[in-house]
JSON list of C-alpha atoms in Angstrom, two decimals:
[
{"chain": "A", "resi": 20, "resn": "UNK", "atom": "CA", "xyz": [-38.15, 25.71, 82.32]},
{"chain": "A", "resi": 21, "resn": "UNK", "atom": "CA", "xyz": [-35.21, 24.55, 80.24]},
{"chain": "A", "resi": 22, "resn": "UNK", "atom": "CA", "xyz": [-35.61, 25.39, 76.58]},
{"chain": "A", "resi": 23, "resn": "UNK", "atom": "CA", "xyz": [-33.69, 25.13, 73.32]},
{"chain": "A", "resi": 24, "resn": "UNK", "atom": "CA", "xyz": [-34.84, 27.05, 70.26]},
{"chain": "A", "resi": 25, "resn": "UNK", "atom": "CA", "xyz": [-33.40, 26.63, 66.80]},
{"chain": "A", "resi": 26, "resn": "UNK", "atom": "CA", "xyz": [-33.78, 28.86, 63.79]},
{"chain": "A", "resi": 27, "resn": "UNK", "atom": "CA", "xyz": [-34.62, 28.79, 61.05]},
{"chain": "A", "resi": 28, "resn": "UNK", "atom": "CA", "xyz": [-36.86, 25.72, 61.16]},
{"chain": "A", "resi": 29, "resn": "UNK", "atom": "CA", "xyz": [-36.33, 25.16, 57.48]},
{"chain": "A", "resi": 30, "resn": "UNK", "atom": "CA", "xyz": [-33.74, 26.39, 54.99]},
{"chain": "A", "resi": 31, "resn": "UNK", "atom": "CA", "xyz": [-33.32, 25.76, 51.27]},
{"chain": "A", "resi": 32, "resn": "UNK", "atom": "CA", "xyz": [-30.15, 26.86, 49.50]},
{"chain": "A", "resi": 33, "resn": "UNK", "atom": "CA", "xyz": [-28.14, 26.04, 46.40]},
{"chain": "A", "resi": 34, "resn": "UNK", "atom": "CA", "xyz": [-25.07, 23.86, 46.35]},
{"chain": "A", "resi": 35, "resn": "UNK", "atom": "CA", "xyz": [-21.98, 25.91, 47.13]},
{"chain": "A", "resi": 36, "resn": "UNK", "atom": "CA", "xyz": [-23.77, 28.40, 49.38]},
{"chain": "A", "resi": 37, "resn": "UNK", "atom": "CA", "xyz": [-22.74, 29.00, 52.99]},
{"chain": "A", "resi": 38, "resn": "UNK", "atom": "CA", "xyz": [-25.36, 28.50, 55.70]},
{"chain": "A", "resi": 39, "resn": "UNK", "atom": "CA", "xyz": [-25.57, 29.49, 59.36]},
{"chain": "A", "resi": 40, "resn": "UNK", "atom": "CA", "xyz": [-27.88, 27.65, 61.72]},
{"chain": "A", "resi": 41, "resn": "UNK", "atom": "CA", "xyz": [-28.78, 29.14, 65.08]},
{"chain": "A", "resi": 42, "resn": "UNK", "atom": "CA", "xyz": [-29.45, 27.66, 68.50]},
{"chain": "A", "resi": 43, "resn": "UNK", "atom": "CA", "xyz": [-30.39, 29.56, 71.63]},
{"chain": "A", "resi": 44, "resn": "UNK", "atom": "CA", "xyz": [-30.94, 28.04, 75.04]},
{"chain": "A", "resi": 45, "resn": "UNK", "atom": "CA", "xyz": [-32.09, 28.55, 78.57]},
{"chain": "A", "resi": 46, "resn": "UNK", "atom": "CA", "xyz": [-30.90, 25.82, 80.88]},
{"chain": "A", "resi": 47, "resn": "UNK", "atom": "CA", "xyz": [-30.02, 25.54, 84.52]},
{"chain": "A", "resi": 48, "resn": "UNK", "atom": "CA", "xyz": [-26.34, 24.93, 85.19]},
{"chain": "A", "resi": 49, "resn": "UNK", "atom": "CA", "xyz": [-25.26, 24.69, 81.57]},
{"chain": "A", "resi": 50, "resn": "UNK", "atom": "CA", "xyz": [-22.68, 21.98, 80.98]},
{"chain": "A", "resi": 51, "resn": "UNK", "atom": "CA", "xyz": [-22.44, 21.47, 77.22]},
{"chain": "A", "resi": 52, "resn": "UNK", "atom": "CA", "xyz": [-24.13, 22.11, 73.89]},
{"chain": "A", "resi": 53, "resn": "UNK", "atom": "CA", "xyz": [-24.15, 19.44, 71.22]},
{"chain": "A", "resi": 54, "resn": "UNK", "atom": "CA", "xyz": [-24.86, 19.56, 67.49]},
{"chain": "A", "resi": 55, "resn": "UNK", "atom": "CA", "xyz": [-26.16, 16.49, 65.67]},
{"chain": "A", "resi": 56, "resn": "UNK", "atom": "CA", "xyz": [-26.95, 15.73, 62.03]},
{"chain": "A", "resi": 57, "resn": "UNK", "atom": "CA", "xyz": [-29.94, 13.53, 61.41]},
{"chain": "A", "resi": 58, "resn": "UNK", "atom": "CA", "xyz": [-30.68, 11.95, 58.06]},
{"chain": "A", "resi": 59, "resn": "UNK", "atom": "CA", "xyz": [-32.95, 8.93, 57.66]},
{"chain": "A", "resi": 60, "resn": "UNK", "atom": "CA", "xyz": [-31.61, 7.29, 60.78]},
{"chain": "A", "resi": 61, "resn": "UNK", "atom": "CA", "xyz": [-30.38, 8.08, 64.29]},
{"chain": "A", "resi": 62, "resn": "UNK", "atom": "CA", "xyz": [-28.62, 11.40, 64.82]},
{"chain": "A", "resi": 63, "resn": "UNK", "atom": "CA", "xyz": [-24.88, 11.44, 64.30]},
{"chain": "A", "resi": 64, "resn": "UNK", "atom": "CA", "xyz": [-22.74, 13.56, 66.53]},
{"chain": "A", "resi": 65, "resn": "UNK", "atom": "CA", "xyz": [-21.03, 16.64, 65.08]},
{"chain": "A", "resi": 66, "resn": "UNK", "atom": "CA", "xyz": [-19.67, 18.86, 67.86]},
{"chain": "A", "resi": 67, "resn": "UNK", "atom": "CA", "xyz": [-19.71, 19.32, 71.59]},
{"chain": "A", "resi": 68, "resn": "UNK", "atom": "CA", "xyz": [-19.08, 22.79, 72.97]},
{"chain": "A", "resi": 69, "resn": "UNK", "atom": "CA", "xyz": [-18.36, 23.53, 76.60]},
{"chain": "A", "resi": 70, "resn": "UNK", "atom": "CA", "xyz": [-17.04, 26.43, 78.62]},
{"chain": "A", "resi": 71, "resn": "UNK", "atom": "CA", "xyz": [-13.54, 25.19, 77.91]},
{"chain": "A", "resi": 72, "resn": "UNK", "atom": "CA", "xyz": [-14.07, 24.65, 74.21]},
{"chain": "A", "resi": 73, "resn": "UNK", "atom": "CA", "xyz": [-16.23, 27.30, 72.63]},
{"chain": "A", "resi": 74, "resn": "UNK", "atom": "CA", "xyz": [-15.18, 26.88, 69.02]},
{"chain": "A", "resi": 75, "resn": "UNK", "atom": "CA", "xyz": [-14.90, 23.69, 67.01]},
{"chain": "A", "resi": 76, "resn": "UNK", "atom": "CA", "xyz": [-14.14, 23.06, 63.34]},
{"chain": "A", "resi": 77, "resn": "UNK", "atom": "CA", "xyz": [-14.22, 19.98, 61.17]},
{"chain": "A", "resi": 78, "resn": "UNK", "atom": "CA", "xyz": [-13.78, 20.37, 57.46]},
{"chain": "A", "resi": 79, "resn": "UNK", "atom": "CA", "xyz": [-16.52, 22.59, 56.08]},
{"chain": "A", "resi": 80, "resn": "UNK", "atom": "CA", "xyz": [-18.40, 22.62, 59.37]},
{"chain": "A", "resi": 81, "resn": "UNK", "atom": "CA", "xyz": [-17.66, 24.88, 62.30]},
{"chain": "A", "resi": 82, "resn": "UNK", "atom": "CA", "xyz": [-19.48, 25.87, 65.44]},
{"chain": "A", "resi": 83, "resn": "UNK", "atom": "CA", "xyz": [-19.15, 28.61, 68.02]},
{"chain": "A", "resi": 84, "resn": "UNK", "atom": "CA", "xyz": [-20.64, 28.88, 71.50]},
{"chain": "A", "resi": 85, "resn": "UNK", "atom": "CA", "xyz": [-21.52, 32.31, 72.88]},
{"chain": "A", "resi": 86, "resn": "UNK", "atom": "CA", "xyz": [-22.06, 31.78, 76.59]},
{"chain": "A", "resi": 87, "resn": "UNK", "atom": "CA", "xyz": [-22.87, 35.42, 77.14]},
{"chain": "A", "resi": 88, "resn": "UNK", "atom": "CA", "xyz": [-25.68, 35.36, 74.59]},
{"chain": "A", "resi": 89, "resn": "UNK", "atom": "CA", "xyz": [-26.65, 31.77, 75.48]},
{"chain": "A", "resi": 90, "resn": "UNK", "atom": "CA", "xyz": [-26.46, 30.71, 71.88]},
{"chain": "A", "resi": 91, "resn": "UNK", "atom": "CA", "xyz": [-24.50, 28.77, 69.33]},
{"chain": "A", "resi": 92, "resn": "UNK", "atom": "CA", "xyz": [-24.17, 28.81, 65.57]},
{"chain": "A", "resi": 93, "resn": "UNK", "atom": "CA", "xyz": [-23.33, 26.02, 63.16]},
{"chain": "A", "resi": 94, "resn": "UNK", "atom": "CA", "xyz": [-21.72, 27.13, 59.91]},
{"chain": "A", "resi": 95, "resn": "UNK", "atom": "CA", "xyz": [-21.48, 25.01, 56.80]},
{"chain": "A", "resi": 96, "resn": "UNK", "atom": "CA", "xyz": [-19.43, 26.40, 53.92]},
{"chain": "A", "resi": 97, "resn": "UNK", "atom": "CA", "xyz": [-19.44, 25.26, 50.28]},
{"chain": "A", "resi": 98, "resn": "UNK", "atom": "CA", "xyz": [-22.55, 23.19, 50.90]},
{"chain": "A", "resi": 99, "resn": "UNK", "atom": "CA", "xyz": [-23.13, 19.91, 49.09]},
{"chain": "A", "resi": 100, "resn": "UNK", "atom": "CA", "xyz": [-26.31, 17.93, 48.47]},
{"chain": "A", "resi": 101, "resn": "UNK", "atom": "CA", "xyz": [-25.08, 15.42, 51.05]},
{"chain": "A", "resi": 102, "resn": "UNK", "atom": "CA", "xyz": [-25.41, 18.11, 53.70]},
{"chain": "A", "resi": 103, "resn": "UNK", "atom": "CA", "xyz": [-29.19, 17.93, 53.37]},
{"chain": "A", "resi": 104, "resn": "UNK", "atom": "CA", "xyz": [-30.48, 16.76, 56.75]},
{"chain": "A", "resi": 105, "resn": "UNK", "atom": "CA", "xyz": [-32.09, 17.89, 59.96]},
{"chain": "A", "resi": 106, "resn": "UNK", "atom": "CA", "xyz": [-29.57, 19.56, 62.25]},
{"chain": "A", "resi": 107, "resn": "UNK", "atom": "CA", "xyz": [-30.33, 19.17, 65.94]},
{"chain": "A", "resi": 108, "resn": "UNK", "atom": "CA", "xyz": [-29.01, 21.25, 68.80]},
{"chain": "A", "resi": 109, "resn": "UNK", "atom": "CA", "xyz": [-29.15, 19.80, 72.31]},
{"chain": "A", "resi": 110, "resn": "UNK", "atom": "CA", "xyz": [-28.10, 21.21, 75.66]},
{"chain": "A", "resi": 111, "resn": "UNK", "atom": "CA", "xyz": [-26.96, 19.31, 78.71]},
{"chain": "A", "resi": 112, "resn": "UNK", "atom": "CA", "xyz": [-27.52, 20.72, 82.18]},
{"chain": "A", "resi": 113, "resn": "UNK", "atom": "CA", "xyz": [-25.24, 19.61, 84.97]},
{"chain": "A", "resi": 114, "resn": "UNK", "atom": "CA", "xyz": [-26.97, 17.51, 87.56]},
{"chain": "A", "resi": 115, "resn": "UNK", "atom": "CA", "xyz": [-30.31, 17.70, 85.78]},
{"chain": "A", "resi": 116, "resn": "UNK", "atom": "CA", "xyz": [-29.74, 14.42, 84.03]},
{"chain": "A", "resi": 117, "resn": "UNK", "atom": "CA", "xyz": [-31.50, 15.48, 80.91]},
{"chain": "A", "resi": 118, "resn": "UNK", "atom": "CA", "xyz": [-30.69, 16.44, 77.38]},
{"chain": "A", "resi": 119, "resn": "UNK", "atom": "CA", "xyz": [-32.93, 19.13, 75.95]},
{"chain": "A", "resi": 120, "resn": "UNK", "atom": "CA", "xyz": [-33.28, 19.15, 72.18]},
{"chain": "A", "resi": 121, "resn": "UNK", "atom": "CA", "xyz": [-34.28, 21.99, 69.92]},
{"chain": "A", "resi": 122, "resn": "UNK", "atom": "CA", "xyz": [-36.85, 21.50, 67.17]},
{"chain": "A", "resi": 123, "resn": "UNK", "atom": "CA", "xyz": [-34.17, 21.05, 64.57]},
{"chain": "A", "resi": 124, "resn": "UNK", "atom": "CA", "xyz": [-33.46, 22.90, 61.33]},
{"chain": "A", "resi": 125, "resn": "UNK", "atom": "CA", "xyz": [-34.33, 21.07, 58.12]},
{"chain": "A", "resi": 126, "resn": "UNK", "atom": "CA", "xyz": [-31.64, 21.99, 55.63]},
{"chain": "A", "resi": 127, "resn": "UNK", "atom": "CA", "xyz": [-32.12, 21.23, 51.95]},
{"chain": "A", "resi": 128, "resn": "UNK", "atom": "CA", "xyz": [-29.31, 21.73, 49.48]},
{"chain": "A", "resi": 129, "resn": "UNK", "atom": "CA", "xyz": [-30.43, 21.88, 45.86]},
{"chain": "A", "resi": 130, "resn": "UNK", "atom": "CA", "xyz": [-27.99, 21.05, 43.07]},
{"chain": "V", "resi": 9, "resn": "UNK", "atom": "CA", "xyz": [-35.88, 12.47, 91.47]},
{"chain": "V", "resi": 10, "resn": "UNK", "atom": "CA", "xyz": [-35.27, 11.60, 87.89]},
{"chain": "V", "resi": 11, "resn": "UNK", "atom": "CA", "xyz": [-38.12, 9.17, 87.25]},
{"chain": "V", "resi": 12, "resn": "UNK", "atom": "CA", "xyz": [-35.73, 6.91, 85.36]},
{"chain": "V", "resi": 13, "resn": "UNK", "atom": "CA", "xyz": [-33.92, 4.21, 87.30]},
{"chain": "V", "resi": 14, "resn": "UNK", "atom": "CA", "xyz": [-31.10, 1.97, 86.22]},
{"chain": "V", "resi": 15, "resn": "UNK", "atom": "CA", "xyz": [-29.62, -1.14, 87.79]},
{"chain": "V", "resi": 16, "resn": "UNK", "atom": "CA", "xyz": [-26.98, -2.05, 88.56]},
{"chain": "V", "resi": 17, "resn": "UNK", "atom": "CA", "xyz": [-25.16, 1.25, 89.10]},
{"chain": "V", "resi": 18, "resn": "UNK", "atom": "CA", "xyz": [-21.77, -0.41, 88.73]},
{"chain": "V", "resi": 19, "resn": "UNK", "atom": "CA", "xyz": [-20.78, -3.61, 86.98]},
{"chain": "V", "resi": 20, "resn": "UNK", "atom": "CA", "xyz": [-17.48, -5.37, 86.51]},
{"chain": "V", "resi": 21, "resn": "UNK", "atom": "CA", "xyz": [-17.47, -8.31, 84.12]},
{"chain": "V", "resi": 22, "resn": "UNK", "atom": "CA", "xyz": [-15.06, -10.53, 82.29]},
{"chain": "V", "resi": 23, "resn": "UNK", "atom": "CA", "xyz": [-15.02, -10.82, 78.54]},
{"chain": "V", "resi": 24, "resn": "UNK", "atom": "CA", "xyz": [-16.75, -14.20, 78.61]},
{"chain": "V", "resi": 25, "resn": "UNK", "atom": "CA", "xyz": [-19.55, -13.20, 80.96]},
{"chain": "V", "resi": 26, "resn": "UNK", "atom": "CA", "xyz": [-23.18, -12.54, 80.13]},
{"chain": "V", "resi": 27, "resn": "UNK", "atom": "CA", "xyz": [-24.90, -9.75, 82.04]},
{"chain": "V", "resi": 28, "resn": "UNK", "atom": "CA", "xyz": [-27.92, -7.47, 81.61]},
{"chain": "V", "resi": 29, "resn": "UNK", "atom": "CA", "xyz": [-28.53, -3.81, 82.35]},
{"chain": "V", "resi": 30, "resn": "UNK", "atom": "CA", "xyz": [-32.02, -2.77, 83.38]},
{"chain": "V", "resi": 31, "resn": "UNK", "atom": "CA", "xyz": [-33.81, 0.54, 82.94]},
{"chain": "V", "resi": 32, "resn": "UNK", "atom": "CA", "xyz": [-37.23, 1.49, 84.19]},
{"chain": "V", "resi": 33, "resn": "UNK", "atom": "CA", "xyz": [-39.08, 4.77, 83.65]},
{"chain": "V", "resi": 34, "resn": "UNK", "atom": "CA", "xyz": [-42.00, 5.97, 85.75]},
{"chain": "V", "resi": 35, "resn": "UNK", "atom": "CA", "xyz": [-42.88, 8.96, 83.56]},
{"chain": "V", "resi": 36, "resn": "UNK", "atom": "CA", "xyz": [-45.42, 7.43, 81.22]},
{"chain": "V", "resi": 37, "resn": "UNK", "atom": "CA", "xyz": [-43.15, 8.04, 78.24]},
{"chain": "V", "resi": 38, "resn": "UNK", "atom": "CA", "xyz": [-43.38, 6.15, 74.97]},
{"chain": "V", "resi": 39, "resn": "UNK", "atom": "CA", "xyz": [-39.77, 6.35, 73.77]},
{"chain": "V", "resi": 40, "resn": "UNK", "atom": "CA", "xyz": [-36.69, 4.89, 75.44]},
{"chain": "V", "resi": 41, "resn": "UNK", "atom": "CA", "xyz": [-33.04, 5.09, 74.51]},
{"chain": "V", "resi": 42, "resn": "UNK", "atom": "CA", "xyz": [-29.69, 3.50, 75.29]},
{"chain": "V", "resi": 43, "resn": "UNK", "atom": "CA", "xyz": [-26.62, 5.73, 75.13]},
{"chain": "V", "resi": 44, "resn": "UNK", "atom": "CA", "xyz": [-22.95, 4.99, 75.66]},
{"chain": "V", "resi": 45, "resn": "UNK", "atom": "CA", "xyz": [-20.68, 7.61, 77.16]},
{"chain": "V", "resi": 46, "resn": "UNK", "atom": "CA", "xyz": [-16.97, 6.89, 77.09]},
{"chain": "V", "resi": 47, "resn": "UNK", "atom": "CA", "xyz": [-14.48, 8.96, 79.03]},
{"chain": "V", "resi": 48, "resn": "UNK", "atom": "CA", "xyz": [-14.23, 12.54, 77.77]},
{"chain": "V", "resi": 49, "resn": "UNK", "atom": "CA", "xyz": [-16.55, 11.84, 74.86]},
{"chain": "V", "resi": 50, "resn": "UNK", "atom": "CA", "xyz": [-20.10, 12.95, 74.16]},
{"chain": "V", "resi": 51, "resn": "UNK", "atom": "CA", "xyz": [-23.05, 10.69, 74.31]},
{"chain": "V", "resi": 52, "resn": "UNK", "atom": "CA", "xyz": [-23.33, 8.05, 71.59]},
{"chain": "V", "resi": 53, "resn": "UNK", "atom": "CA", "xyz": [-26.84, 6.94, 70.79]},
{"chain": "V", "resi": 54, "resn": "UNK", "atom": "CA", "xyz": [-27.08, 3.13, 70.60]},
{"chain": "V", "resi": 55, "resn": "UNK", "atom": "CA", "xyz": [-30.73, 2.11, 70.36]},
{"chain": "V", "resi": 56, "resn": "UNK", "atom": "CA", "xyz": [-34.13, 3.77, 70.21]},
{"chain": "V", "resi": 57, "resn": "UNK", "atom": "CA", "xyz": [-37.46, 2.17, 71.07]},
{"chain": "V", "resi": 58, "resn": "UNK", "atom": "CA", "xyz": [-40.78, 3.81, 70.33]},
{"chain": "V", "resi": 59, "resn": "UNK", "atom": "CA", "xyz": [-43.90, 2.13, 71.70]},
{"chain": "V", "resi": 60, "resn": "UNK", "atom": "CA", "xyz": [-41.80, -1.01, 72.40]},
{"chain": "V", "resi": 61, "resn": "UNK", "atom": "CA", "xyz": [-40.62, -1.23, 68.80]},
{"chain": "V", "resi": 62, "resn": "UNK", "atom": "CA", "xyz": [-36.96, -0.72, 67.95]},
{"chain": "V", "resi": 63, "resn": "UNK", "atom": "CA", "xyz": [-36.71, 2.18, 65.53]},
{"chain": "V", "resi": 64, "resn": "UNK", "atom": "CA", "xyz": [-32.96, 2.70, 65.50]},
{"chain": "V", "resi": 65, "resn": "UNK", "atom": "CA", "xyz": [-29.86, 0.58, 65.83]},
{"chain": "V", "resi": 66, "resn": "UNK", "atom": "CA", "xyz": [-26.97, 2.95, 65.46]},
{"chain": "V", "resi": 67, "resn": "UNK", "atom": "CA", "xyz": [-24.51, 0.38, 64.05]},
{"chain": "V", "resi": 68, "resn": "UNK", "atom": "CA", "xyz": [-24.05, -1.23, 67.45]},
{"chain": "V", "resi": 69, "resn": "UNK", "atom": "CA", "xyz": [-22.12, -4.55, 67.58]},
{"chain": "V", "resi": 70, "resn": "UNK", "atom": "CA", "xyz": [-24.23, -7.63, 68.11]},
{"chain": "V", "resi": 71, "resn": "UNK", "atom": "CA", "xyz": [-22.59, -8.29, 71.48]},
{"chain": "V", "resi": 72, "resn": "UNK", "atom": "CA", "xyz": [-25.06, -5.64, 72.71]},
{"chain": "V", "resi": 73, "resn": "UNK", "atom": "CA", "xyz": [-28.64, -6.87, 72.52]},
{"chain": "V", "resi": 74, "resn": "UNK", "atom": "CA", "xyz": [-31.54, -4.64, 73.61]},
{"chain": "V", "resi": 75, "resn": "UNK", "atom": "CA", "xyz": [-34.93, -5.79, 74.77]},
{"chain": "V", "resi": 76, "resn": "UNK", "atom": "CA", "xyz": [-38.04, -3.71, 75.42]},
{"chain": "V", "resi": 77, "resn": "UNK", "atom": "CA", "xyz": [-40.85, -5.85, 76.86]},
{"chain": "V", "resi": 78, "resn": "UNK", "atom": "CA", "xyz": [-43.10, -2.81, 77.48]},
{"chain": "V", "resi": 79, "resn": "UNK", "atom": "CA", "xyz": [-42.93, 0.97, 77.30]},
{"chain": "V", "resi": 80, "resn": "UNK", "atom": "CA", "xyz": [-41.66, 1.24, 80.88]},
{"chain": "V", "resi": 81, "resn": "UNK", "atom": "CA", "xyz": [-38.79, -1.23, 80.78]},
{"chain": "V", "resi": 82, "resn": "UNK", "atom": "CA", "xyz": [-35.67, -1.49, 78.69]},
{"chain": "V", "resi": 83, "resn": "UNK", "atom": "CA", "xyz": [-32.85, -4.00, 78.97]},
{"chain": "V", "resi": 84, "resn": "UNK", "atom": "CA", "xyz": [-29.40, -4.17, 77.45]},
{"chain": "V", "resi": 85, "resn": "UNK", "atom": "CA", "xyz": [-28.05, -7.71, 77.33]},
{"chain": "V", "resi": 86, "resn": "UNK", "atom": "CA", "xyz": [-24.26, -7.94, 77.23]},
{"chain": "V", "resi": 87, "resn": "UNK", "atom": "CA", "xyz": [-22.29, -10.89, 75.89]},
{"chain": "V", "resi": 88, "resn": "UNK", "atom": "CA", "xyz": [-18.57, -11.38, 75.19]},
{"chain": "V", "resi": 89, "resn": "UNK", "atom": "CA", "xyz": [-17.74, -7.73, 75.57]},
{"chain": "V", "resi": 90, "resn": "UNK", "atom": "CA", "xyz": [-14.35, -6.16, 74.93]},
{"chain": "V", "resi": 91, "resn": "UNK", "atom": "CA", "xyz": [-12.35, -3.92, 77.29]},
{"chain": "V", "resi": 92, "resn": "UNK", "atom": "CA", "xyz": [-13.07, -0.96, 75.00]},
{"chain": "V", "resi": 93, "resn": "UNK", "atom": "CA", "xyz": [-16.77, -1.41, 75.84]},
{"chain": "V", "resi": 94, "resn": "UNK", "atom": "CA", "xyz": [-16.04, -0.10, 79.33]},
{"chain": "V", "resi": 95, "resn": "UNK", "atom": "CA", "xyz": [-18.08, 3.07, 79.67]},
{"chain": "V", "resi": 96, "resn": "UNK", "atom": "CA", "xyz": [-21.08, 4.67, 81.30]},
{"chain": "V", "resi": 97, "resn": "UNK", "atom": "CA", "xyz": [-24.31, 3.31, 79.83]},
{"chain": "V", "resi": 98, "resn": "UNK", "atom": "CA", "xyz": [-27.20, 5.70, 80.10]},
{"chain": "V", "resi": 99, "resn": "UNK", "atom": "CA", "xyz": [-30.86, 5.03, 79.63]},
{"chain": "V", "resi": 100, "resn": "UNK", "atom": "CA", "xyz": [-33.23, 7.84, 78.75]},
{"chain": "V", "resi": 101, "resn": "UNK", "atom": "CA", "xyz": [-36.90, 8.28, 78.01]},
{"chain": "V", "resi": 102, "resn": "UNK", "atom": "CA", "xyz": [-39.04, 10.91, 76.35]},
{"chain": "V", "resi": 103, "resn": "UNK", "atom": "CA", "xyz": [-42.70, 11.38, 75.55]},
{"chain": "V", "resi": 104, "resn": "UNK", "atom": "CA", "xyz": [-41.99, 10.77, 71.88]},
{"chain": "V", "resi": 105, "resn": "UNK", "atom": "CA", "xyz": [-38.84, 10.24, 69.89]},
{"chain": "V", "resi": 106, "resn": "UNK", "atom": "CA", "xyz": [-36.03, 12.70, 69.34]},
{"chain": "V", "resi": 107, "resn": "UNK", "atom": "CA", "xyz": [-37.05, 16.32, 69.52]},
{"chain": "V", "resi": 108, "resn": "UNK", "atom": "CA", "xyz": [-38.62, 16.02, 72.94]},
{"chain": "V", "resi": 109, "resn": "UNK", "atom": "CA", "xyz": [-36.74, 16.48, 76.18]},
{"chain": "V", "resi": 110, "resn": "UNK", "atom": "CA", "xyz": [-35.07, 13.26, 77.18]},
{"chain": "V", "resi": 111, "resn": "UNK", "atom": "CA", "xyz": [-34.78, 12.34, 80.83]},
{"chain": "V", "resi": 112, "resn": "UNK", "atom": "CA", "xyz": [-31.81, 10.24, 81.84]},
{"chain": "V", "resi": 113, "resn": "UNK", "atom": "CA", "xyz": [-31.25, 7.61, 84.45]},
{"chain": "V", "resi": 114, "resn": "UNK", "atom": "CA", "xyz": [-28.14, 7.69, 86.64]},
{"chain": "V", "resi": 115, "resn": "UNK", "atom": "CA", "xyz": [-26.32, 5.27, 84.38]},
{"chain": "V", "resi": 116, "resn": "UNK", "atom": "CA", "xyz": [-24.50, 2.00, 84.83]},
{"chain": "V", "resi": 117, "resn": "UNK", "atom": "CA", "xyz": [-20.73, 2.27, 84.96]},
{"chain": "V", "resi": 118, "resn": "UNK", "atom": "CA", "xyz": [-19.39, -0.83, 83.24]},
{"chain": "V", "resi": 119, "resn": "UNK", "atom": "CA", "xyz": [-15.86, -2.14, 83.46]},
{"chain": "V", "resi": 120, "resn": "UNK", "atom": "CA", "xyz": [-14.88, -5.03, 81.20]},
{"chain": "V", "resi": 121, "resn": "UNK", "atom": "CA", "xyz": [-11.74, -6.87, 82.24]}
]
């Protein structure tokens, strides 16, 4: 059964800290892994990682895909209170026509 | 078989036309979604319905109008679209919103001329 597991489920840090969020997956015919940020509305897309693009970076956020370990990490450096959100990892399986989400990590950044 | 069907599978329309996309799920799910997938881009969530009620409108232009008459059916009404709206429109459903596995239909490939 396809599965995506995120850890930790909840994380509280101080502004300026660096955080690493984890996502591990088991999916048939892996096609891509996506990271989303969800605040009080629909998730917003952050990164898509595929076999041909295993590392992405945008500002203070970066993500790496480890296909051997079937996992991905999302790094946020110099965190700000605006980074507080639920971070969702989702995995797409080719041909399966489904997107499997992890439970999400609730990140809280305290001033 | 996916359990989520979409019609039509392909649609070509002019910018002044009005058309509708239909999605039906046979999985007994309570949440339904519309996504847009443009070429070489990830999925963009458009609308979310939970128990027939719209819970999210992800800043979608008003030329896209969703309708959810019951938990099994979802429509996307299209009016005065632009060429940049050409994309694959995917419908999905899940038992409840977000952090549940979402099952997708085959999509409608839309071309706006």
